[in-house]
mmCIF file of C-alpha atoms and ligand atoms in Angstrom:
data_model
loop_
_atom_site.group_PDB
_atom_site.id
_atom_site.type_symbol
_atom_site.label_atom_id
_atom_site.label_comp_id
_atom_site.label_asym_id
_atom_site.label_seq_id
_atom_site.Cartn_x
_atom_site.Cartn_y
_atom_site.Cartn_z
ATOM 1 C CA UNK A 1 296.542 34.898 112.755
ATOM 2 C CA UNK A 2 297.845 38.417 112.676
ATOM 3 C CA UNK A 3 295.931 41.700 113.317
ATOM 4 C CA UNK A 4 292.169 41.550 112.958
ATOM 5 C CA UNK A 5 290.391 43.708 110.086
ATOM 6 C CA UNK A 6 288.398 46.434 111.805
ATOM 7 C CA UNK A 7 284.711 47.045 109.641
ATOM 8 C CA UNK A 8 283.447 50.034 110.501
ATOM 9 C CA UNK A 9 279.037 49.294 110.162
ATOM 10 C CA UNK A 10 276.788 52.081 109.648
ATOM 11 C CA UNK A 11 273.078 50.899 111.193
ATOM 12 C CA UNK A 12 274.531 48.496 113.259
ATOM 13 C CA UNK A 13 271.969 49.020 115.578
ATOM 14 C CA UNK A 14 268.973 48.577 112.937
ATOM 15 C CA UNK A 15 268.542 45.359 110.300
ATOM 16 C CA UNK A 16 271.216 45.225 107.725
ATOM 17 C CA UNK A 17 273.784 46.729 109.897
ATOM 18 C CA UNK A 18 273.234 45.066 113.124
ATOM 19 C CA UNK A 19 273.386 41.524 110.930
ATOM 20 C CA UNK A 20 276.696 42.115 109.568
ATOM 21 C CA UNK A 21 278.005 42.766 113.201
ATOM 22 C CA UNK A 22 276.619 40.184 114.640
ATOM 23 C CA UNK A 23 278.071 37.794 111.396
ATOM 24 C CA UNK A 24 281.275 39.217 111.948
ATOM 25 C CA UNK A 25 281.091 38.292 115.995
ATOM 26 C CA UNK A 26 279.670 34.985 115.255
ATOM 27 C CA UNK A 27 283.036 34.134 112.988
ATOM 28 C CA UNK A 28 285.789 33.718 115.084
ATOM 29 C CA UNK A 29 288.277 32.862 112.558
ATOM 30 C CA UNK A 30 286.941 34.937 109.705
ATOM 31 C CA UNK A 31 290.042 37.587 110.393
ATOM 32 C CA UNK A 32 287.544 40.712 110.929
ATOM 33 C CA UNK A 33 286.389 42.400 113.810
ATOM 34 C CA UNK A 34 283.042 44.966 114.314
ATOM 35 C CA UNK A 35 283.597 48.728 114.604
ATOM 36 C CA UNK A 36 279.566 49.127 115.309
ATOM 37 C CA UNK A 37 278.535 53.004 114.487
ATOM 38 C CA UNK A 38 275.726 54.372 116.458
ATOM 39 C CA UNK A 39 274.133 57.847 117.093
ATOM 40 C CA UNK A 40 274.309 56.897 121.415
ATOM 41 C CA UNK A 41 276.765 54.308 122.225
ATOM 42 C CA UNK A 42 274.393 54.676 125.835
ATOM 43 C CA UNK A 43 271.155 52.909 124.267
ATOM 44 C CA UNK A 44 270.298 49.304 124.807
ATOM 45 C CA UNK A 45 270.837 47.838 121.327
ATOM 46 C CA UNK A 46 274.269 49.515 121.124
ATOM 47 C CA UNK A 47 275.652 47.933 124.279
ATOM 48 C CA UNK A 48 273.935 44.624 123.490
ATOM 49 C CA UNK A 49 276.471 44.475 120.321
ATOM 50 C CA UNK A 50 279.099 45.808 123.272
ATOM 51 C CA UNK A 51 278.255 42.693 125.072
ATOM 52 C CA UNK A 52 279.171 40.376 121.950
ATOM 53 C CA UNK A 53 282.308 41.868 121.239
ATOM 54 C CA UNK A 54 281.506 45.030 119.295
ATOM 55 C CA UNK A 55 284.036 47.975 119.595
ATOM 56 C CA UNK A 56 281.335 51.333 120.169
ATOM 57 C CA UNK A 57 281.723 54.411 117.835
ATOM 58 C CA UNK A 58 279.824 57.601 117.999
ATOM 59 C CA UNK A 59 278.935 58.603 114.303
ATOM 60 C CA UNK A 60 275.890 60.565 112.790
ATOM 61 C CA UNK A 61 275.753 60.256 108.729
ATOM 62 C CA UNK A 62 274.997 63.736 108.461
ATOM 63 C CA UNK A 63 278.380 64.906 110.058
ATOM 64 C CA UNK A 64 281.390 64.316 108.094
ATOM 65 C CA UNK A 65 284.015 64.648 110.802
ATOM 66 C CA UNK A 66 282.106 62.081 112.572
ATOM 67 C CA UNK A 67 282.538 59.660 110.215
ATOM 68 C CA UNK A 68 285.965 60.736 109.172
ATOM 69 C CA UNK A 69 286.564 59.716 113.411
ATOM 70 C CA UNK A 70 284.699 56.437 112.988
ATOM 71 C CA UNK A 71 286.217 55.309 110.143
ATOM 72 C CA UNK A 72 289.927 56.337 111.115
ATOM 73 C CA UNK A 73 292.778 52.767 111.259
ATOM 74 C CA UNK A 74 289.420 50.872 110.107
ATOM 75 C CA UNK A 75 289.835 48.367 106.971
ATOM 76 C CA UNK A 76 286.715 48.533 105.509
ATOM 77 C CA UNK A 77 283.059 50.244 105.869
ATOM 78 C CA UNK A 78 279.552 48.851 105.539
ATOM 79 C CA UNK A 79 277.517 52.129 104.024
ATOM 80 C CA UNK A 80 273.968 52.180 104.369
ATOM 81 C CA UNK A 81 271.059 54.986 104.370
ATOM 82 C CA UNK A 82 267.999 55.579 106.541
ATOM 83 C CA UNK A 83 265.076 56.701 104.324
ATOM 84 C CA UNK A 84 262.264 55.521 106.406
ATOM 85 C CA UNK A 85 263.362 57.755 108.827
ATOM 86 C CA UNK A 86 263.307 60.888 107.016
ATOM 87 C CA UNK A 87 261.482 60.198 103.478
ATOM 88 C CA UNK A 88 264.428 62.318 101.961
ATOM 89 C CA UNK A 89 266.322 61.427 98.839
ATOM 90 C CA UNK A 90 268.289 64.508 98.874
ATOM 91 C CA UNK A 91 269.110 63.472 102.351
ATOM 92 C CA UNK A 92 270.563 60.348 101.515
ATOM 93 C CA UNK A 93 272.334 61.790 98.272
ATOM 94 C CA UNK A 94 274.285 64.050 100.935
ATOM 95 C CA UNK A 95 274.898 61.271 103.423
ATOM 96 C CA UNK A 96 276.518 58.700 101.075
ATOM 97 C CA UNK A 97 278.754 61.674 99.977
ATOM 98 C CA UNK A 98 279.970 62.025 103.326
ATOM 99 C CA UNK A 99 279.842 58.624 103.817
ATOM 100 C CA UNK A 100 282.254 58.507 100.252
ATOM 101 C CA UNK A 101 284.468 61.348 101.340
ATOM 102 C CA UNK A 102 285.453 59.613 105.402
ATOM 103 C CA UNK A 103 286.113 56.728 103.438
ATOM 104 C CA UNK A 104 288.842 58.414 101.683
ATOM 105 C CA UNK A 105 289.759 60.501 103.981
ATOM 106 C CA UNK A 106 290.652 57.360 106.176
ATOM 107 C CA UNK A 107 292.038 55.517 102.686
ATOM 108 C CA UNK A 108 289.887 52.681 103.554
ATOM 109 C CA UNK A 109 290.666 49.401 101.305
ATOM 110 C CA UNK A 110 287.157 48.000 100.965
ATOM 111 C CA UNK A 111 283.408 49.566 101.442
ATOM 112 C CA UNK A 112 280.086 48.062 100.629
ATOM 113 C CA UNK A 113 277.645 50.384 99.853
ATOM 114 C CA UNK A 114 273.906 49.439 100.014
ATOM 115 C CA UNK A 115 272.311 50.617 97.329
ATOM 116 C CA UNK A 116 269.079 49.975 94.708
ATOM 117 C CA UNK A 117 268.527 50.673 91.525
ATOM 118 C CA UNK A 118 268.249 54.143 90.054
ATOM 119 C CA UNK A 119 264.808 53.048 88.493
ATOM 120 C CA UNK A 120 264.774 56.296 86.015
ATOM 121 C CA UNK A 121 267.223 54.306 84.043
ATOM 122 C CA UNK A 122 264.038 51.596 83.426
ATOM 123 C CA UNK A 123 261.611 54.447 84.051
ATOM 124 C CA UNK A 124 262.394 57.933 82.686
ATOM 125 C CA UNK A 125 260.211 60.906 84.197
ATOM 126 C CA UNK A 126 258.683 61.241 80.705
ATOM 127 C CA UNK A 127 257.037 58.085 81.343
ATOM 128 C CA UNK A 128 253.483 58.254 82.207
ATOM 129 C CA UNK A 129 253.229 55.126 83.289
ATOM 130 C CA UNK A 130 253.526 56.162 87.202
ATOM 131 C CA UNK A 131 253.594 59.489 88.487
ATOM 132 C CA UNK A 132 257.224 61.397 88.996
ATOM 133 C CA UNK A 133 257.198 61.888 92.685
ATOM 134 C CA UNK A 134 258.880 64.614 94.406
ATOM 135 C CA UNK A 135 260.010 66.675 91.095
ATOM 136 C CA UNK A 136 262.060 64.480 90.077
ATOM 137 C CA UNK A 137 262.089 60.871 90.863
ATOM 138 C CA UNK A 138 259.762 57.424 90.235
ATOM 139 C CA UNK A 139 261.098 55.644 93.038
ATOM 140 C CA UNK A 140 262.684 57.784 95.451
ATOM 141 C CA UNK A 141 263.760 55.907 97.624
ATOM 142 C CA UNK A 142 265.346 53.504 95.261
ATOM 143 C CA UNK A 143 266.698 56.018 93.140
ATOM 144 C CA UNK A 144 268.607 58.275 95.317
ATOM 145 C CA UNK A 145 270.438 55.156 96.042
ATOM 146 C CA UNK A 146 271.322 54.441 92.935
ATOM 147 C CA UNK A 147 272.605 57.872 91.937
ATOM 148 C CA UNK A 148 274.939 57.419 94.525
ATOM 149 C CA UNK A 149 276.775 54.563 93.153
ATOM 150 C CA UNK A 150 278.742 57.070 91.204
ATOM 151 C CA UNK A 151 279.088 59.347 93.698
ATOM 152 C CA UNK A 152 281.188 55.788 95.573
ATOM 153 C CA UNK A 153 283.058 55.012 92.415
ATOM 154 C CA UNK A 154 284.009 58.471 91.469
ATOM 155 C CA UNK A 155 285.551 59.212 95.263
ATOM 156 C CA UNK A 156 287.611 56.546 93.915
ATOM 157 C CA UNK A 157 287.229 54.181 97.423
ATOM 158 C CA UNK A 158 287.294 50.589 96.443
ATOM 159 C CA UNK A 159 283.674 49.876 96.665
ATOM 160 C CA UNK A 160 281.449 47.102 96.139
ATOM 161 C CA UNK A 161 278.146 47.811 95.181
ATOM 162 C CA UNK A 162 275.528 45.512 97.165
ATOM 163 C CA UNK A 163 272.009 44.997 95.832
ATOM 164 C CA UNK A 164 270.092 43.841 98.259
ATOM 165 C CA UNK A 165 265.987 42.977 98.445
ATOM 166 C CA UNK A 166 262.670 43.377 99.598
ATOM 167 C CA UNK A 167 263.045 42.657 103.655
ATOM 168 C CA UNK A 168 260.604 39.377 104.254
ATOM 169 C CA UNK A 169 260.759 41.292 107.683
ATOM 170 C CA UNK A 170 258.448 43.831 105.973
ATOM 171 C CA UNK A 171 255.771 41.676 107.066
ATOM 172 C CA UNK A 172 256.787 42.088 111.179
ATOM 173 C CA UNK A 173 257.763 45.657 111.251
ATOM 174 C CA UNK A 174 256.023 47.421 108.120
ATOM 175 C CA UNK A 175 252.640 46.615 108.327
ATOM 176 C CA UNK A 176 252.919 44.358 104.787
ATOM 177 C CA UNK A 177 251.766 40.735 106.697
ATOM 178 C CA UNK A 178 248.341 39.447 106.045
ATOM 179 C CA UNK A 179 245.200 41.325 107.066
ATOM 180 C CA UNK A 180 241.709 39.994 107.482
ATOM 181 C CA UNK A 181 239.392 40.491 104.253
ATOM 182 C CA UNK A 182 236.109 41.311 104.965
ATOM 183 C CA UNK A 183 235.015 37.742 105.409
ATOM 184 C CA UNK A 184 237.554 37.376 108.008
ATOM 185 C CA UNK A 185 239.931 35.306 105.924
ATOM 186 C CA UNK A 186 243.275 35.992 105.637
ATOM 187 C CA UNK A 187 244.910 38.530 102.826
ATOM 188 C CA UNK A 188 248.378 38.683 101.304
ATOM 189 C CA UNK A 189 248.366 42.243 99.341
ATOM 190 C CA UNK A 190 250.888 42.802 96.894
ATOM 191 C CA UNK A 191 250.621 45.008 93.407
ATOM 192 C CA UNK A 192 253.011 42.540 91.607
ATOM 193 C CA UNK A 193 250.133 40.561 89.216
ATOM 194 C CA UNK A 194 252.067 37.329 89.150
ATOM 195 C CA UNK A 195 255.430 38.426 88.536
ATOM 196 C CA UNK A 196 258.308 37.105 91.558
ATOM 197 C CA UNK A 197 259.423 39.114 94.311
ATOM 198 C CA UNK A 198 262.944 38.769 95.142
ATOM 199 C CA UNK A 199 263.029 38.867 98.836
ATOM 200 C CA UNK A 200 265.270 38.107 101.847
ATOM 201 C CA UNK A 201 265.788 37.771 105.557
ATOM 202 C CA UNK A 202 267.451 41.092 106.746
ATOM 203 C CA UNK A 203 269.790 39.493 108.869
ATOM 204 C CA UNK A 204 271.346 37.215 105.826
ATOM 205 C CA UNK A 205 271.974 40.816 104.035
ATOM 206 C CA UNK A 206 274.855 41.190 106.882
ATOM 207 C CA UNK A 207 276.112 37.475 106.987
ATOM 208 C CA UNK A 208 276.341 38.072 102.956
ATOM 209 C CA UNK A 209 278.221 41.279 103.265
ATOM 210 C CA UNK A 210 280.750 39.476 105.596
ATOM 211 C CA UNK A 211 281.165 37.308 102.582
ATOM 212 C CA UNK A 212 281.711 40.065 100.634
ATOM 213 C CA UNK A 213 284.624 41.132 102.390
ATOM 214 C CA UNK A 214 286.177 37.570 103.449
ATOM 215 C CA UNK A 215 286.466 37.387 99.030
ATOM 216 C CA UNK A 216 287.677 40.978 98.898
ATOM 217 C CA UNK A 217 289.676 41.999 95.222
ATOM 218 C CA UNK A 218 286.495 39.316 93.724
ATOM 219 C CA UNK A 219 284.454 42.105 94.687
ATOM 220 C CA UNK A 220 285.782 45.350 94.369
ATOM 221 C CA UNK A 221 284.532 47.057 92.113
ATOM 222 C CA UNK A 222 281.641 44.929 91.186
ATOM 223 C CA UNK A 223 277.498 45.148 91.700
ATOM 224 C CA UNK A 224 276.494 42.286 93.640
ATOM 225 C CA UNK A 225 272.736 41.781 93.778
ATOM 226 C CA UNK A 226 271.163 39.081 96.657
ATOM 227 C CA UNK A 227 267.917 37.502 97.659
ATOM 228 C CA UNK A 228 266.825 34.798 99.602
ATOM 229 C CA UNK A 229 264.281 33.536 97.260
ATOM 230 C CA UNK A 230 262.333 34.986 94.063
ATOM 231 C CA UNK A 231 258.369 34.188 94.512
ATOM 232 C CA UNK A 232 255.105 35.498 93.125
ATOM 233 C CA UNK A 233 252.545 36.711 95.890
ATOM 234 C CA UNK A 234 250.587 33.560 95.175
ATOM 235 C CA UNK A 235 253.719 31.263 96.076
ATOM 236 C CA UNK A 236 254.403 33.879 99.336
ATOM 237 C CA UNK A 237 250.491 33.514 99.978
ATOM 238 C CA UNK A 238 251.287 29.260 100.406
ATOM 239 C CA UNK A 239 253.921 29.699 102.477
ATOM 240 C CA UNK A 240 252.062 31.655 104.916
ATOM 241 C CA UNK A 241 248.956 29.243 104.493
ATOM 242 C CA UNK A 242 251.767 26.306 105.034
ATOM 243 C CA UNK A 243 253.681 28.137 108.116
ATOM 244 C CA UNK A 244 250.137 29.492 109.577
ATOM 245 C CA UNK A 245 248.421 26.728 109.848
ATOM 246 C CA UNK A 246 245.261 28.843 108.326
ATOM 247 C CA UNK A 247 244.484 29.941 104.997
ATOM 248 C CA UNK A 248 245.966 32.876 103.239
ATOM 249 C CA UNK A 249 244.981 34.091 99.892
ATOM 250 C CA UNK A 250 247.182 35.946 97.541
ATOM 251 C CA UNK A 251 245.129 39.276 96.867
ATOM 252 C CA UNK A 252 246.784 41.544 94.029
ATOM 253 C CA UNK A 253 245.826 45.082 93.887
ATOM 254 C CA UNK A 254 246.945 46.952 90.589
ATOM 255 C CA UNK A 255 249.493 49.715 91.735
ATOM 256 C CA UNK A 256 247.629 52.504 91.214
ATOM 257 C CA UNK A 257 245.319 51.468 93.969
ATOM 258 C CA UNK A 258 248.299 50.319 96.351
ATOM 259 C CA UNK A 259 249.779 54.387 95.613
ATOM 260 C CA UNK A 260 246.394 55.826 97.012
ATOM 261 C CA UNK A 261 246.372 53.295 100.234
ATOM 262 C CA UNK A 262 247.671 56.700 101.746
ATOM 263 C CA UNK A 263 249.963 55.918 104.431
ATOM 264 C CA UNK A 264 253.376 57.684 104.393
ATOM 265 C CA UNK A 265 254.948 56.510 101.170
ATOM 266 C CA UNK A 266 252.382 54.489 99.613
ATOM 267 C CA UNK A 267 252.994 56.585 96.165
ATOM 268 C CA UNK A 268 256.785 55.427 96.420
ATOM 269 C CA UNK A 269 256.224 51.924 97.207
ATOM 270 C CA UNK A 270 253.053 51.806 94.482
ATOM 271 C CA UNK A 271 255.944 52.549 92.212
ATOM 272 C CA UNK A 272 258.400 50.476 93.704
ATOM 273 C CA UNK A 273 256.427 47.483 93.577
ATOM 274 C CA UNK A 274 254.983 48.654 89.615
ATOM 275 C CA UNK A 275 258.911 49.094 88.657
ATOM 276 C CA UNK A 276 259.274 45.539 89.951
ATOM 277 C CA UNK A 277 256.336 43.875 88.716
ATOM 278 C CA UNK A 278 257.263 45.783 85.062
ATOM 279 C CA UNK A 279 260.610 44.632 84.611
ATOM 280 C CA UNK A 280 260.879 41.429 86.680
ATOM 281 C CA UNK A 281 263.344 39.973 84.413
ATOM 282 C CA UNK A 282 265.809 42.698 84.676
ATOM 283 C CA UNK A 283 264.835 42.955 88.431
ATOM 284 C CA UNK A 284 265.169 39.204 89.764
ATOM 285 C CA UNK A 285 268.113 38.646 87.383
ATOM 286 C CA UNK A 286 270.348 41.614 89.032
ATOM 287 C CA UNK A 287 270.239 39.098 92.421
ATOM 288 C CA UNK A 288 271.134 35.671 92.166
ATOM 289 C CA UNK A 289 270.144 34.012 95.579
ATOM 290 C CA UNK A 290 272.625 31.533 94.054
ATOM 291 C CA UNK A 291 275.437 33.932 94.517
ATOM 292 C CA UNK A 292 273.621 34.725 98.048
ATOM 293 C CA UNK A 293 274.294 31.289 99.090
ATOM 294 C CA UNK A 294 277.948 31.307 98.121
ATOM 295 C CA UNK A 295 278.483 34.434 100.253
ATOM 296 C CA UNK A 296 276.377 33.096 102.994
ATOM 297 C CA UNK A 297 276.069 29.289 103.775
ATOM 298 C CA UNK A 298 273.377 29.904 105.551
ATOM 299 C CA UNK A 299 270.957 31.437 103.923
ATOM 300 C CA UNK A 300 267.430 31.562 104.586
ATOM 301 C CA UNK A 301 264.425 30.376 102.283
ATOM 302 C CA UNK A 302 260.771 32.063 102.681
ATOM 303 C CA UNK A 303 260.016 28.861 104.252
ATOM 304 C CA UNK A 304 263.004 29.016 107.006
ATOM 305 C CA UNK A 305 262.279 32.192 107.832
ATOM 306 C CA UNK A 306 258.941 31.835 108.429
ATOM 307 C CA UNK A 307 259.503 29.031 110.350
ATOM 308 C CA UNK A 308 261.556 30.959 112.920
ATOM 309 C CA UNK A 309 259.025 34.332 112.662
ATOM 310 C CA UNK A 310 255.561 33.555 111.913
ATOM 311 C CA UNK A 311 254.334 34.486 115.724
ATOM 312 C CA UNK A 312 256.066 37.830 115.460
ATOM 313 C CA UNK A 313 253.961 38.479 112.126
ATOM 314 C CA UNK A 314 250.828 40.730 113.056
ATOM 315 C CA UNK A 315 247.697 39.220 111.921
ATOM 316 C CA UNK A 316 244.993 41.969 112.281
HETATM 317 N N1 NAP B 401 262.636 47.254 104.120
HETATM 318 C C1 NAP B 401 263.057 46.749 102.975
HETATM 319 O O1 NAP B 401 262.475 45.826 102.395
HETATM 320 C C2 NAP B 401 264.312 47.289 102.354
HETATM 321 C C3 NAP B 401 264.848 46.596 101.271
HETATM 322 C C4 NAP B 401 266.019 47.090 100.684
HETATM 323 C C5 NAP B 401 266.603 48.236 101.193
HETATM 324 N N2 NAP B 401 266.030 48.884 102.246
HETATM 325 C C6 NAP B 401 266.683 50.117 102.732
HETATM 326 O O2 NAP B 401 267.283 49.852 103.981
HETATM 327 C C7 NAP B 401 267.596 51.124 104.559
HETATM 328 C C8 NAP B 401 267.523 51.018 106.050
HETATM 329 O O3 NAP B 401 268.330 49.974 106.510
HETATM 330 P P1 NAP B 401 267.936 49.132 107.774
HETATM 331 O O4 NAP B 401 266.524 48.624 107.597
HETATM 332 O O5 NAP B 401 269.030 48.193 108.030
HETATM 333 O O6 NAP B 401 267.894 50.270 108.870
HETATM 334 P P2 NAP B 401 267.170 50.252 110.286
HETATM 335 O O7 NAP B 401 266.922 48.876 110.767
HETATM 336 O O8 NAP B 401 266.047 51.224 110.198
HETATM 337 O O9 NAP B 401 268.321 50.796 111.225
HETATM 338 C C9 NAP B 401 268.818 52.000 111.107
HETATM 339 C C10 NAP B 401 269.851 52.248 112.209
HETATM 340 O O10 NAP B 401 270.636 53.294 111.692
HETATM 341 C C11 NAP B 401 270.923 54.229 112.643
HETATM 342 N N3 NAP B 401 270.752 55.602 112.143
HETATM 343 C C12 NAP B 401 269.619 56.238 111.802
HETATM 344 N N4 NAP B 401 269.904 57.505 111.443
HETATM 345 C C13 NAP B 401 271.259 57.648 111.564
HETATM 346 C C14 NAP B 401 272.145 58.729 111.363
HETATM 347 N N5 NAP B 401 271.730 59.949 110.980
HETATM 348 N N6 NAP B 401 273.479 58.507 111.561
HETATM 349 C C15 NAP B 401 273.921 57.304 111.971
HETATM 350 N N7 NAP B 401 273.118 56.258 112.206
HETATM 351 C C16 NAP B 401 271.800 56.433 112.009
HETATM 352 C C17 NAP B 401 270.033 53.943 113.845
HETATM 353 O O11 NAP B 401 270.895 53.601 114.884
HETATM 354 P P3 NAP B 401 271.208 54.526 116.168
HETATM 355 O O12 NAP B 401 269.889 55.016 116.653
HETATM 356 O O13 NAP B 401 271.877 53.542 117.084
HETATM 357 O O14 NAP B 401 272.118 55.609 115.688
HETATM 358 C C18 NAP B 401 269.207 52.731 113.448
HETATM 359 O O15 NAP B 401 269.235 51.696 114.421
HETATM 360 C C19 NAP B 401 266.591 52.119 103.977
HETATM 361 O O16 NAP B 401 267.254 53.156 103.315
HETATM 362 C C20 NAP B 401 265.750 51.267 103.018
HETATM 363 O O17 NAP B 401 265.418 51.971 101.836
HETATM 364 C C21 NAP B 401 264.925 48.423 102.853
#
């Protein structure tokens, strides 16, 4: 085999980021090596993935030379944003055009950039049906994303556009697991009536990005949407009665009651989850887990994944 294909991963300390690297590590043959990207090459998780095999960058998406550094003799780039951590659209608008312009800077031959839809296209701001947030977006944390396709495509880097899902990790880290109802029986909230969820494991977002590169010209220049699984609340509800060994019921609240819950960015996820339950069929049929599973052999049903996480799911 001749020279390995450096990818250059954005996150790859956090979910979708550290998943690819760790793909990439686990594939001996598959012809690529990891370039992880980190803010402190010094912290624990970054010289855990130095352990595996990872080459260490220092790179901050808000710096443009940093990233014009990190991605220097690399192949390719996995792009990603970091909304939670800042609750910024315009902030991510800015980073995925410096993110766009290191990638051709360093005339990079493949990027993935992990985006969502721009749900004004579904969802102009004219439409009452849930409030504009922020002046001027429904779903900003979706649609910031999606703006920035264009801002990929026009910079004229070969770029894959990845779709990706709701994390079924959502229920460990943010707080979306089932709570006890006032009769001390376990709840599964979700505002989506009975419409299906298209969700995934956040670590099979990186093994299917590695497949995304291993097919390379298939995908540049293509949207390529993934999930694990599409299921209503009701079916996610039996899955955690199944896995749990205790009964969980599926409770839906309508979104206007899930946008006053009133933790930081309940009004965006109220409309997230309203944009999703509204146009489910546009929604689920933008990612095929069928196409998941081509890119990723291993991919992970509710059921799997639960399997391996249900202790690490809060129950409070
Ligand atoms: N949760 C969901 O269901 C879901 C579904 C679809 C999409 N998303 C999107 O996923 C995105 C987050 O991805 P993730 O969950 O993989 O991230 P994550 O696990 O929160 O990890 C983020 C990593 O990125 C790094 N980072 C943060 N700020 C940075 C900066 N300024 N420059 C360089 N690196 C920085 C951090 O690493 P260091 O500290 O090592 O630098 C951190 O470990 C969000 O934008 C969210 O909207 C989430």
């Amino acid at each position: 085999m001749g020279e390995r294909k450096v990818i250059a991963v954005l996150g790859a300390t956090g979910a979708q980021g550290g998943g690819l690297v760790r793909a990439i590590l686990s594939d001996a043959s598959g012809g690529f090596s990891a370039r992880a990207l980190t803010r402190n090459v010094n912290s624990d998780k970054a010289k855990e993935l130095a352990n595996l095999g990872a080459e260490l960058i220092a790179a901050n998406v808000d710096d443009v030379e940093s990233l014009k550094r990190a991605f220097k003799g690399a192949y390719g780039a996995f792009c990603v944003t970091f909304f939670w951590d800042h609750f910024s659209p315009e902030k991510e608008l800015a980073q995925a055009r410096a993110m766009a312009t290191a990638a051709k800077a360093a005339d990079l031959k493949h990027v993935i950039w992990s985006t969502l839809e721009d749900t004004r296209k579904w969802v102009p701001l004219s439409d009452n049906r849930m409030p504009t947030l922020m002046g001027k977006y429904k779903v900003p944390h979706f649609d910031a994303k999606g703006e920035a396709d264009k801002v990929f495509i026009d910079s004229g880097v070969p770029t894959t556009l990845l779709l990706t899902s709701f994390f079924w990790d959502n229920l460990i880290h943010f707080g979306m697991g089932p709570r006890k109802g006032p009769d001390g029986k376990l709840l599964f909230t979700l505002p989506m009536a009975d419409k299906k969820l298209p969700g995934i494991a956040a670590e099979d977002i990186g093994k299917c990005a590695l497949g995304v590169f291993k097919r390379g010209q298939e995908y540049i220049g293509r949207t390529v949407g993934i999930a694990g699984e599409h299921l209503t609340g009701a079916q996610m509800a039996a899955a955690l009665t199944r896995a749990l060994g205790q009964e969980v019921r599926y409770n839906y609240v309508p979104p206007d009651a899930y946008r006053g819950l009133g933790f930081p960015g309940a009004e965006d996820l109220g409309n997230m989850f309203q944009f999703k339950r509204d146009f489910e069929a546009a929604f689920c049929g933008a990612r095929n887990p069928g196409v998941a599973r081509s890119l990723n052999a291993s991919l992970q049903s509710f059921d799997a994944w639960l399997a391996a996480n249900k202790d690490r799911i809060p129950l409070e």
